[in-house]
XYZ file of C-alpha atoms in Angstrom:
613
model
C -92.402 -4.870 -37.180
C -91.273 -4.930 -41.050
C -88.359 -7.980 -39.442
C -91.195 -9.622 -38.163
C -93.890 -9.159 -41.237
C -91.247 -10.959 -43.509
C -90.322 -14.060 -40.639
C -94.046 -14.750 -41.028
C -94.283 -14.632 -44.897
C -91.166 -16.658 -44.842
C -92.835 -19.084 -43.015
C -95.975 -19.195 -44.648
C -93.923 -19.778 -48.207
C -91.976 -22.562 -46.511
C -95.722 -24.105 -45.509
C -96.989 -23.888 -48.669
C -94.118 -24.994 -50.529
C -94.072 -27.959 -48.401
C -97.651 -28.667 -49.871
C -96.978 -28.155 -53.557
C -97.761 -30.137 -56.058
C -94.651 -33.128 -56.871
C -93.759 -33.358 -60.292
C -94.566 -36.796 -60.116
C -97.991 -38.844 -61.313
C -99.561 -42.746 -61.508
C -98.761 -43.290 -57.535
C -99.064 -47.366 -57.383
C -98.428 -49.975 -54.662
C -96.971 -53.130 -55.444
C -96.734 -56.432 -53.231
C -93.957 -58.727 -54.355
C -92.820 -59.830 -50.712
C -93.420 -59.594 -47.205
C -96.868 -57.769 -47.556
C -97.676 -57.928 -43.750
C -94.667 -55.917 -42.848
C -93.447 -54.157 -46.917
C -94.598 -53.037 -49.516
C -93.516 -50.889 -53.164
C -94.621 -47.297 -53.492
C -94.239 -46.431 -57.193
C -94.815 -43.392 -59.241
C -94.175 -41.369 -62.336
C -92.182 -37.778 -63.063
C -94.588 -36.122 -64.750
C -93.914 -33.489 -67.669
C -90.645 -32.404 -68.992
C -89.544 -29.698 -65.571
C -86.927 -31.191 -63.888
C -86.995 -32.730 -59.963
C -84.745 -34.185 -57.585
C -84.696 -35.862 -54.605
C -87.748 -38.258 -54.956
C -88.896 -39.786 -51.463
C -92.236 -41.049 -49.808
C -93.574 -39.461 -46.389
C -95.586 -41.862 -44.862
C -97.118 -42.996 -41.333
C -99.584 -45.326 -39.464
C -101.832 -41.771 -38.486
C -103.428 -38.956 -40.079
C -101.125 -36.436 -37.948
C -98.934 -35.563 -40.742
C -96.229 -34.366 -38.045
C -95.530 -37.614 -36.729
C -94.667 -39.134 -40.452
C -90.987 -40.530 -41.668
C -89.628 -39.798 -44.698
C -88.241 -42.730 -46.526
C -84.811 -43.027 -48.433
C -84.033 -41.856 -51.375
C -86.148 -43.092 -54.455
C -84.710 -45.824 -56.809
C -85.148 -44.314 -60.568
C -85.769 -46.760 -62.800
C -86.435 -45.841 -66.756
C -89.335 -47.956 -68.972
C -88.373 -47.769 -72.751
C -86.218 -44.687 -72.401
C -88.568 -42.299 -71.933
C -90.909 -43.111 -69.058
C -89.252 -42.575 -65.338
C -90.033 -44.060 -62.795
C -89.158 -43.898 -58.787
C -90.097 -46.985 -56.228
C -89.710 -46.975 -52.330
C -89.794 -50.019 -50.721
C -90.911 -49.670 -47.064
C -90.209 -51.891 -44.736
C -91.036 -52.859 -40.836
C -94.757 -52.279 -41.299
C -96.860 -53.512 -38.795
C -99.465 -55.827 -39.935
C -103.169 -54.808 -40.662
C -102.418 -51.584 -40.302
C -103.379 -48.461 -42.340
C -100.605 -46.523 -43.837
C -101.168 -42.769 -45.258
C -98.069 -41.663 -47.960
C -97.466 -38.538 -50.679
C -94.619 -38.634 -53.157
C -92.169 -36.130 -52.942
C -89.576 -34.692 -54.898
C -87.820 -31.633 -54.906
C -90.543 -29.439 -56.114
C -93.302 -30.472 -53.496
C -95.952 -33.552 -52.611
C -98.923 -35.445 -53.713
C -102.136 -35.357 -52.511
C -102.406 -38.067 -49.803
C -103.082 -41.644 -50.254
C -103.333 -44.996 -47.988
C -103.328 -48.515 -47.962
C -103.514 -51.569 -45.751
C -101.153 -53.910 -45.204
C -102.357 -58.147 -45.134
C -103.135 -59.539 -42.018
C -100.109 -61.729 -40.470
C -103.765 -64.008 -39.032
C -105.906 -65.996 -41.471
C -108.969 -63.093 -41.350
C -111.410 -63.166 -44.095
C -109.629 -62.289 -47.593
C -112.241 -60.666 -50.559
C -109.766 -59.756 -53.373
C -109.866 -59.190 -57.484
C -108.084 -61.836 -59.984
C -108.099 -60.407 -63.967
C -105.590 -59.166 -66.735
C -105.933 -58.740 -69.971
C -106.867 -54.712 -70.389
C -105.247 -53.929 -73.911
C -107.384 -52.658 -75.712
C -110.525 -51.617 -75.175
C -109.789 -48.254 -72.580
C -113.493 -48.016 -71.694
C -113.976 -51.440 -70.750
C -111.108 -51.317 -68.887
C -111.896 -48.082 -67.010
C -115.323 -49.652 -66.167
C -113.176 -52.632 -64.763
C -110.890 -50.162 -62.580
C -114.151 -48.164 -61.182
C -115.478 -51.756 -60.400
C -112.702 -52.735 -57.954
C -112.887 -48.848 -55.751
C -116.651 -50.165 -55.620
C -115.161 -53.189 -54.259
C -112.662 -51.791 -51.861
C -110.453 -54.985 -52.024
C -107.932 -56.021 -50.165
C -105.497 -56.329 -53.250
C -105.687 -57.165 -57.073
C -104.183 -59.646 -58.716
C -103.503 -58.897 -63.016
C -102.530 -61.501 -65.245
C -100.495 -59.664 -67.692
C -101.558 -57.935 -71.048
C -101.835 -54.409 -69.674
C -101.671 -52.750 -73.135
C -101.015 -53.794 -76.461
C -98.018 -52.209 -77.999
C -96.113 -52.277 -74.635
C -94.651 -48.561 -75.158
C -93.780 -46.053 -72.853
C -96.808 -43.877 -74.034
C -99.388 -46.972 -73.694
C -97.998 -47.582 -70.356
C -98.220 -44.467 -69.367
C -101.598 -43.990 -69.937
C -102.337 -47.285 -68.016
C -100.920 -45.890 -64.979
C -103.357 -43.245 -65.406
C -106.620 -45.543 -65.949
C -105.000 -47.661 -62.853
C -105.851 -44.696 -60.448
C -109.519 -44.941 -61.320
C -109.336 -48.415 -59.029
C -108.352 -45.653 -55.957
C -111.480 -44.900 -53.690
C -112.155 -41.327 -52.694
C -111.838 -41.558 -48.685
C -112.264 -38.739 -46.065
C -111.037 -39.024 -43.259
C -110.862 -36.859 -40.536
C -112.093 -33.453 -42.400
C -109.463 -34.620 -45.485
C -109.944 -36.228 -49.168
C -107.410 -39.022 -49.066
C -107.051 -42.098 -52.061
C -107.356 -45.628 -50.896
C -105.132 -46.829 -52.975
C -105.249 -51.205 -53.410
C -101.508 -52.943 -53.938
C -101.385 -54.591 -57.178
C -99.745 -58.263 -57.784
C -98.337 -57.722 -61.367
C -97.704 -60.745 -63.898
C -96.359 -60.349 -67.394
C -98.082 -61.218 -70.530
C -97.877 -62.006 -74.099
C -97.931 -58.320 -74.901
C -94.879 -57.541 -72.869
C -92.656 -59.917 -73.862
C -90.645 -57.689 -75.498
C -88.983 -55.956 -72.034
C -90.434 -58.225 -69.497
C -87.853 -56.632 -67.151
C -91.219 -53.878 -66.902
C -92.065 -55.990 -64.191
C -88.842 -53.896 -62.373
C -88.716 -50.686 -64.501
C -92.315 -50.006 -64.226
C -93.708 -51.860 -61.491
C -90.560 -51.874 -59.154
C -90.843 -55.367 -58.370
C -86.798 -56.631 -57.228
C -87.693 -60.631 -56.640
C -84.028 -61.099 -56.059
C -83.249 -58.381 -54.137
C -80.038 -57.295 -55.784
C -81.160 -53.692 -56.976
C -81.411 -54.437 -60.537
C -83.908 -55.019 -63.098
C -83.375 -58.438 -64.463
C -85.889 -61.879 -65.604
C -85.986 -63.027 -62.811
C -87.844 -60.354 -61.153
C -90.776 -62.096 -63.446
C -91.801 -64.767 -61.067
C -91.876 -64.437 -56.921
C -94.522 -65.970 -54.377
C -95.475 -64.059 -51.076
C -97.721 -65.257 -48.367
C -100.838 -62.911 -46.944
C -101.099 -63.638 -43.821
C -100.864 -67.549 -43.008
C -104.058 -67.741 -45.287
C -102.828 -67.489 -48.595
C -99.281 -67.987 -50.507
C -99.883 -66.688 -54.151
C -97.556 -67.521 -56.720
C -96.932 -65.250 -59.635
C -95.098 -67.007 -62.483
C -93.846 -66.357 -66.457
C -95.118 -68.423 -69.745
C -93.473 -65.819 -71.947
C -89.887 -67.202 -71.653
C -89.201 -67.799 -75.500
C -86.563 -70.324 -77.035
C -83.676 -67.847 -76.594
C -84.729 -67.803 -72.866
C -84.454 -71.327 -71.884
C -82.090 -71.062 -69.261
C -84.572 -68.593 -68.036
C -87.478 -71.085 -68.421
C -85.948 -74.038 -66.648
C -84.415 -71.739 -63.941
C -88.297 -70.500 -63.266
C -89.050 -74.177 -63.287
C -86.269 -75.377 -60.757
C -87.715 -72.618 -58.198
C -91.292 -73.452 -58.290
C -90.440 -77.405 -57.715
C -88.196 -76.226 -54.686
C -90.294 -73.644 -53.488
C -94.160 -75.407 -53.675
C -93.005 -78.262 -51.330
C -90.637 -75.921 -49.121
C -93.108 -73.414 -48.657
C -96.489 -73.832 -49.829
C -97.500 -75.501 -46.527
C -96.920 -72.277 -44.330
C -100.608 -71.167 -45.635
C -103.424 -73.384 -45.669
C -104.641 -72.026 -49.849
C -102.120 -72.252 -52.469
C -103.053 -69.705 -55.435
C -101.152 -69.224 -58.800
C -101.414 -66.598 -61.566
C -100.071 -66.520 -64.944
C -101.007 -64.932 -68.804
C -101.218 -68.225 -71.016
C -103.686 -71.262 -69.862
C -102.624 -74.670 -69.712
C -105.530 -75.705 -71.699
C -107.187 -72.187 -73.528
C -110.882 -72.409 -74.273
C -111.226 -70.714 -77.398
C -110.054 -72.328 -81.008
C -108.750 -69.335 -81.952
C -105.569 -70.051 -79.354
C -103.336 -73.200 -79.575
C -104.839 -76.156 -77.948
C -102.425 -76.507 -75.101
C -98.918 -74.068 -74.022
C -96.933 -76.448 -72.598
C -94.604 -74.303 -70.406
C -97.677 -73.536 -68.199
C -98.731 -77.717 -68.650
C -95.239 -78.442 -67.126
C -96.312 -77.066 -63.727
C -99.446 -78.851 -63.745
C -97.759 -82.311 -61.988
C -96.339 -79.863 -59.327
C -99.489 -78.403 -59.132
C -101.736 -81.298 -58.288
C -98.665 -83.037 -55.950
C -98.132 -80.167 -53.859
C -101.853 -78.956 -53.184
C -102.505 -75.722 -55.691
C -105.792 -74.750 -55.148
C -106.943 -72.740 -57.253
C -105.241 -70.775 -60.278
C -105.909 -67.309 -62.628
C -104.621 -67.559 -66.574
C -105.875 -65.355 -68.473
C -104.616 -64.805 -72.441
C -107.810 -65.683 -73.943
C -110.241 -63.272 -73.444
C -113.151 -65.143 -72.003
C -114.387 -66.555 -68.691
C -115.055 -70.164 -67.273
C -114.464 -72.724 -64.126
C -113.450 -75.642 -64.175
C -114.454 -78.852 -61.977
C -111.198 -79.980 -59.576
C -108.754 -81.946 -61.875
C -105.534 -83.029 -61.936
C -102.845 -83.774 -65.214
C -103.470 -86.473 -67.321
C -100.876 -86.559 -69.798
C -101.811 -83.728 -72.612
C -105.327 -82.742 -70.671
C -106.895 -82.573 -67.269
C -108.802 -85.786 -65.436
C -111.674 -84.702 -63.417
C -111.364 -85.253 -59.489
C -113.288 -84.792 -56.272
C -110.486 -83.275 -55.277
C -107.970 -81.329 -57.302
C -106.673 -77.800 -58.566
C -109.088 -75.381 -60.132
C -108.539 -73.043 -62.894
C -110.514 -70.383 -63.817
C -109.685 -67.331 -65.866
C -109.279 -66.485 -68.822
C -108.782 -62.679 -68.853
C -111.088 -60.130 -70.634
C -110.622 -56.618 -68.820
C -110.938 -55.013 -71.863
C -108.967 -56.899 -74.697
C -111.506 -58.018 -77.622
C -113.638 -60.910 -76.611
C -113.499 -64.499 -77.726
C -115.539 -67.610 -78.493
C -115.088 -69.621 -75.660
C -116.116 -72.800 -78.411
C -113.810 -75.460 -76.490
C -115.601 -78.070 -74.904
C -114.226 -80.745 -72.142
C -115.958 -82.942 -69.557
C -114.005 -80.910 -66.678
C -115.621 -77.248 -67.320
C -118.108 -76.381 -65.219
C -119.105 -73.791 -67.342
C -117.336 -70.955 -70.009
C -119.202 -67.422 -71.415
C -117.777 -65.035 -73.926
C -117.993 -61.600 -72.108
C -115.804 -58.718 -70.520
C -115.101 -59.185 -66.493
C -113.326 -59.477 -63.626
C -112.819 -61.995 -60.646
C -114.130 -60.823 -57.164
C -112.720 -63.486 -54.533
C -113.385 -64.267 -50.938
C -111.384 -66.642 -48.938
C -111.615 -67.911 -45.589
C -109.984 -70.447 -43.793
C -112.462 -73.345 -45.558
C -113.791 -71.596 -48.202
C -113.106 -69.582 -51.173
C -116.152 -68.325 -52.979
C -115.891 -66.389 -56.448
C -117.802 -64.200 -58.107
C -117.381 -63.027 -61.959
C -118.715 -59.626 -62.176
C -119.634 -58.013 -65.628
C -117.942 -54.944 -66.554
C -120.726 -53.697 -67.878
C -122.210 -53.350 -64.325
C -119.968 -51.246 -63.294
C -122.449 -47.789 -63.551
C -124.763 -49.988 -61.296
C -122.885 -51.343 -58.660
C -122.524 -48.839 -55.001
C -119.752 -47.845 -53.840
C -118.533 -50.069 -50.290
C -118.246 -48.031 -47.656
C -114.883 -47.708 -45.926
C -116.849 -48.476 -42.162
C -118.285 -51.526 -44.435
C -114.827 -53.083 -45.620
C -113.580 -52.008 -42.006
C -116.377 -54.028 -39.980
C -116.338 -56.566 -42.390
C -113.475 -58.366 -44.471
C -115.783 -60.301 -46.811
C -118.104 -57.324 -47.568
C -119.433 -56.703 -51.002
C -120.877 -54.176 -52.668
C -124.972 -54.120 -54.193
C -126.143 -53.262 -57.653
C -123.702 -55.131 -59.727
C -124.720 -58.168 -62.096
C -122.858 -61.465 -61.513
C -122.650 -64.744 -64.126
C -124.947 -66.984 -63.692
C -123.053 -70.113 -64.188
C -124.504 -73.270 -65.336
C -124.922 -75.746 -62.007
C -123.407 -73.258 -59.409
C -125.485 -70.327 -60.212
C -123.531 -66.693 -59.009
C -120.990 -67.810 -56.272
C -118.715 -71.128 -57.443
C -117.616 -71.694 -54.250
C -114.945 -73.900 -53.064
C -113.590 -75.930 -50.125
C -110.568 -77.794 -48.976
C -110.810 -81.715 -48.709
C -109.008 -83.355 -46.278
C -105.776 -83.960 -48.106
C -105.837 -80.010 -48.804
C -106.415 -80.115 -52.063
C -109.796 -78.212 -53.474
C -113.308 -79.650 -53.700
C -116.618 -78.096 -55.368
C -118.584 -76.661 -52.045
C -121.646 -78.163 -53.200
C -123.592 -77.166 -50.261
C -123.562 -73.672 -50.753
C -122.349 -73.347 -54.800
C -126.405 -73.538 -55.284
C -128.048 -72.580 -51.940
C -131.488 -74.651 -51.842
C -133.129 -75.235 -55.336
C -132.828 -73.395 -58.337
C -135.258 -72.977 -61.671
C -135.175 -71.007 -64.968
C -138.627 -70.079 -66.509
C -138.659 -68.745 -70.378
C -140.759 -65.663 -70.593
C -144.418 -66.436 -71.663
C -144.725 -62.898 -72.892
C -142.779 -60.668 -74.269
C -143.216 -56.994 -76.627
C -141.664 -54.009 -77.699
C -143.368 -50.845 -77.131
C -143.139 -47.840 -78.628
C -143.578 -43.988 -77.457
C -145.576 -43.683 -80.591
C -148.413 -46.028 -79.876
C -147.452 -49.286 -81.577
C -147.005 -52.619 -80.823
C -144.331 -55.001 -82.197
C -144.163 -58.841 -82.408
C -141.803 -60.908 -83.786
C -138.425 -63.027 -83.199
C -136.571 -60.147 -81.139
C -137.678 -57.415 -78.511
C -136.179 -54.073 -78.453
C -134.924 -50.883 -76.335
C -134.034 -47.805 -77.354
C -133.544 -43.889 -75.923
C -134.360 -42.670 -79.447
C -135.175 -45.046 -82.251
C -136.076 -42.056 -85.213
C -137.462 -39.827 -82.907
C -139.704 -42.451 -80.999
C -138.754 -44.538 -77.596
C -138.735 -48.593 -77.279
C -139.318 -50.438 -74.233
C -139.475 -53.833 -73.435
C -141.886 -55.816 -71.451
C -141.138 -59.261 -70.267
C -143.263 -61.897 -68.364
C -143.678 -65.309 -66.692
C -145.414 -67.553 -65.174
C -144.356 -69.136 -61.760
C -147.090 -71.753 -61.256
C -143.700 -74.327 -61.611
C -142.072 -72.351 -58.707
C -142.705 -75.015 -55.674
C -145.404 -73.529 -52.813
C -143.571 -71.514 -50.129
C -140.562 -70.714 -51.992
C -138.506 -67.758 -50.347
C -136.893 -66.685 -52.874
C -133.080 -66.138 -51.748
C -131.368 -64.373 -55.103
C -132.655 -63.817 -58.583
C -131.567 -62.851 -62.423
C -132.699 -62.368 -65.837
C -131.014 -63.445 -68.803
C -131.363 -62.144 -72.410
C -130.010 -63.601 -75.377
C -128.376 -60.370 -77.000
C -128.633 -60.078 -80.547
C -127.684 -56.234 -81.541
C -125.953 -55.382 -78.537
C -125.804 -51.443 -77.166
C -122.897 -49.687 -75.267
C -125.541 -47.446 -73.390
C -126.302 -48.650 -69.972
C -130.690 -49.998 -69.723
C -132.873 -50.055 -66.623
C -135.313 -52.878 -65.151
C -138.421 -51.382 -63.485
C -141.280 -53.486 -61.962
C -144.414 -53.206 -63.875
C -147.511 -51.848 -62.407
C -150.425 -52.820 -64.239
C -151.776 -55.345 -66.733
C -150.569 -55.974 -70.108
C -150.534 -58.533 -73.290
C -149.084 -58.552 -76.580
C -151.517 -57.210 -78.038
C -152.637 -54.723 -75.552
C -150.304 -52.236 -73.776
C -149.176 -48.614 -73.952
C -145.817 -46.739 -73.400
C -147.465 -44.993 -70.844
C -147.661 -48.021 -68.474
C -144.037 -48.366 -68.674
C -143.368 -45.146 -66.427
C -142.945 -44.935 -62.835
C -142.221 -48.864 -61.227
C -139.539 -49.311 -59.221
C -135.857 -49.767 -60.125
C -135.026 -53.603 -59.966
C -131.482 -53.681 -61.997
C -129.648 -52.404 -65.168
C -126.805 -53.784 -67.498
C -124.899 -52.183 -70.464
C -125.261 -55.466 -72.799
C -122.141 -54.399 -74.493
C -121.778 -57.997 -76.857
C -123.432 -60.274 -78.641
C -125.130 -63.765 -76.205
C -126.359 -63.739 -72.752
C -126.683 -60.647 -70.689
C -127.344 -61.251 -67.164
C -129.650 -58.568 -64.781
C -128.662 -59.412 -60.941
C -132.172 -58.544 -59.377
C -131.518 -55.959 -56.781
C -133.495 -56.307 -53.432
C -136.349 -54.675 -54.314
C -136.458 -56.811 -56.893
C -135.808 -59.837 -55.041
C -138.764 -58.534 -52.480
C -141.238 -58.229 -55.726
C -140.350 -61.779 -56.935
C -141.448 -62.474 -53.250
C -144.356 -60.734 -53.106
C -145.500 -62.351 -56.782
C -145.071 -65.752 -55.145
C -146.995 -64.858 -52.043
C -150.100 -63.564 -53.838
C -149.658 -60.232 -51.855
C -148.812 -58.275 -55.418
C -150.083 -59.348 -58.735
C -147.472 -60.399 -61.607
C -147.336 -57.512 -63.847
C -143.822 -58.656 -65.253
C -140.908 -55.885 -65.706
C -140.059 -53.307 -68.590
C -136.317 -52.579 -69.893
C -135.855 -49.274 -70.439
C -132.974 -46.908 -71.647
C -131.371 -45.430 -69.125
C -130.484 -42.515 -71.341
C -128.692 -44.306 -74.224
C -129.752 -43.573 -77.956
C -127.863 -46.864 -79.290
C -130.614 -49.350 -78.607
C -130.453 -53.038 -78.315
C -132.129 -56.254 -79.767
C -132.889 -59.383 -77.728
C -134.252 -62.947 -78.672
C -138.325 -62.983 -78.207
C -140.151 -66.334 -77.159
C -141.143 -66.374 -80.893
C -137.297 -67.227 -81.456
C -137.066 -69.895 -79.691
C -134.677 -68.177 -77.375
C -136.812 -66.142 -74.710
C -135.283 -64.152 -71.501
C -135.004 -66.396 -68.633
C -135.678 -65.839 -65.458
C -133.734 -67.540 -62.648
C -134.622 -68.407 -59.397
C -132.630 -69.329 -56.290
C -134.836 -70.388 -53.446
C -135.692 -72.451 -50.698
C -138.698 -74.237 -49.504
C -139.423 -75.311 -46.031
C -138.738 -79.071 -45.459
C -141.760 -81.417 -44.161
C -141.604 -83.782 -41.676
């Protein structure tokens, strides 16, 4: 009995040993190549205890019994202190979902998946951005944004932290598993973990061989870290070939420069046809938009020719710290020429690095903003549509559902607040012309008509009883003791009869900005500026929110209900009360431009009207 007593409790150690926790942290997956059929599975030893024997269990089911362990982990060291272990697996079948832990020696992680691309040209809806350095809040808020997205991979355009030390990095890794999205499945809490397309930046010039040592990227295959890992292209499916590529090669790297070079003129013409979109990244743009940066980096200009001859479609840079599209163009000596049909850029990185003045003007920008945000991207065989979503909408924005992203490749999530870009409104949306370069989609980039109305009413109430007039309206959670809300209004006799109103924002011009996140309700009774109370500001219904974290415009995407009471306003079947911004628990309140200044909130409207015959 006693022989049999200790079999079991051997047993039941081995079982639960087998289930320990690894000494290992910051799991990551990495496409560089191949990522129908491979992909990188990195990750960290974590604290000082010492491991061995680092591998990755992994299978196409949830039936743990039927996964393969992997070979041996590659160790690879970041600034001689931060190990790291990568796994490259290989013969994956396409489209498929694959559920891994790390292992070492002392036990496994808790499990994760991911999907591999498509070897078809399905629907694509993806995340372009970089430049996180700084600012760890904003760039947290960025992370949380793309689990809300569920993507099918991210593409970062260098700048990851600023120092570029082991301990920065380190605590990137960390922030980079806030982009994982909590998944059950089956009865057990897995991590849908999204594969990352790295770049280097400015900021890690210093060892760009991080791009191996950190990120396990091997573009040359031969098992060492070396510059040349710093550039690579890989196809998704036959949709899209994506080419990552290095303006940080400095003068004592110029056989590195012109060797980078050389492979992008022989590879864009060898392979660039075997997808039908051509997509670049990169840190520093050709032409930045902010004075503050030189007015042109030539080793990113010398691709430009290559660019336009061989059919690039569209392209990330990032480096300056502000966002903007620009019309199809092609090179024209020193700057762009506009063309119907061209390469687009857009860009230019601000996932948490300190914002710029985007105060460069040129006849091919469609439009630039100064603001923190990230890229969301949906491509299809004729289209690719892109969205700029504002970090500070992350608290807002729902969560995709994995049955959502399953049913539906170019799903996207509710609640967030999207730029409102000057002539294409939300979506810039693009389309291949016939000699497969890019043209502006202009039948959907602005779906029907659009109009913006300035508010014919505007005032700040307070919890105490008062009014206030003047050149700004305020919000605030607790301004000395007393509560500020904002009521807005306008008029929509301009709005043309029989509108159906298809989309909907409000702009403010932000003059004192807060970090604290504020709340649009509907309002349900009547009010002027010189008559209302706080207590009609209670109880509407939730239209949007925004953290209006900087200085200029901060955009409210009107959420369906708010879309429906827009509706309903136009239709005559609910009077136009106008909204109230609230604090949505935030005691750092927040100014914004009254009609008195000259600057009012705007309301814009994207419609339709029924055509006559």
């Amino acid at each position: 009995m006693k022989v049999y007593r200790r079999i079991g409790l051997l047993c039941l150690g081995l079982a639960l040993a087998s289930q320990a926790e690894a000494a290992v942290k910051n799991v990551r997956v990495v496409w560089e190549a191949n990522p129908s059929s491979e992909a990188i599975i990195g990750f960290s030893r974590s604290g000082s205890a010492a491991s061995s024997g680092q591998y990755v269990k992994y299978g196409s089911s949830t039936t743990e019994s039927s996964w393969q362990n992997s070979g041996a982990a590659i160790k690879r060291t970041f600034k001689s202190s931060l190990d790291n272990y990568f796994v490259r697996l290989t013969g994956l079948t396409a489209n498929t979902e694959y559920y891994f832990r790390a292992c070492d020696s002392t036990g496994c992680t808790e499990p994760y998946f991911f999907r591999t691309a498509p070897s078809a040209p399905q629907g694509l809806t993806f995340i372009a951005g970089g430049d996180s350095r700084t600012n760890r809040s904003q760039r947290q808020q960025g992370n949380r944004l793309v689990q809300k997205v569920r993507p099918h991979f991210v593409m970062f355009s260098g700048d990851y932290t600023d120092n570029h030390s082991a301990s920065e990095m380190d605590t990137w890794l960390s922030d980079w598993l806030l982009t994982y999205t909590p998944t059950t499945i089956n009865g057990v809490a897995y991590k849908q973990a999204y594969p990352l397309i790295p770049t280097v930046g400015n900021h890690e010039a210093s060892d760009m061989n991080f791009m191996c040592s950190v990120f396990g990227v091997d573009a040359d295959r031969n098992g060492s870290c070396s510059l040349r890992d710093s550039y690579y292209a890989l196809n998704v499916g036959s949709l899209l070939r994506i080419y990552t590529l290095n303006t940080e090669f400095g003068s004592s790297q110029a056989n590195d420069r012109t060797a980078q070079r050389n492979w992008l003129n022989g590879d864009l013409p060898a392979n660039g046809t075997s997808a039908q979109w051509r997509l670049a990244q990169y840190h520093k743009p050709m032409f930045p938009r902010s004075s503050s940066k030189p007015a042109v980096h030539q080793i990113a200009l010398d691709w430009a020719q290559v660019f336009y001859d061989y059919r690039m479609n569209l392209v990330n840079e990032s480096d300056t710290h502000i966002a903007k599209y620009t019309k199809p163009v092609r090179p024209n000596g020193s700057d762009y020429q506009e063309v119907s049909a061209g390469t687009v850029y857009i860009g230019e990185g601000a996932w948490g690095a300190p914002v710029r003045t985007a105060d460069r003007s040129s006849p091919w920008i469609v439009d630039q903003g100064s603001f923190a945000h990230l890229n969301v991207i949906q491509a299809t065989a004729s289209n690719i549509d892109i969205r700029t979503v504002y970090l500070s909408s992350e608290p807002s924005t729902n969560t995709l559902s994995k049955a959502g992203r399953d049913a539906d490749p170019l799903a996207l999530p509710t609640g967030w607040s999207l730029w409102d870009s000057a002539a294409v409104g939300n979506v810039f949306s693009l389309k291949r012309a016939a000699n497969n370069l890019t043209e502006l989609n202009e039948s959907t980039s602005v779906p029907g008509q659009s109009i913006s109305l300035s508010a014919t009413r505007d005032v700040t109430v307070s919890s105490s009883g008062t009014l206030q007039n003047g050149n700004t309206v305020l919000a605030d959670g607790d301004d000395a003791g007393k509560q500020l809300r904002a009521l807005l209004g306008w008029g929509l006799a301009s709005v043309p009869a029989g509108a159906t109103v298809q989309s909907a924002s409000i702009k403010l011009n932000v003059v004192d900005p807060s970090s604290g996140s504020y709340n649009l309700h509907a309002m349900n009774s009547s009010w002027s500026e010189t008559a209302a109370t706080y207590a009609q500001t209670s109880g509407g219904t939730l239209i949007g929110s925004v953290v209006p974290s900087s200085n200029g415009s901060a955009s409210i995407t009107l959420n369906a209900a708010g879309v429906a009471m827009l509706q309903a306003w136009l239709n005559g079947s609910m009077v136009n009360h106008g909204v109230v911004l609230s604090s949505g628990g935030s005691s750092n309140g927040v100014d914004f431009s009254s009609r008195e200044s000259g600057n009012a909130a705007q309301l814009l409207l994207n419609f339709t009207v029924p055509t006559t015959r």
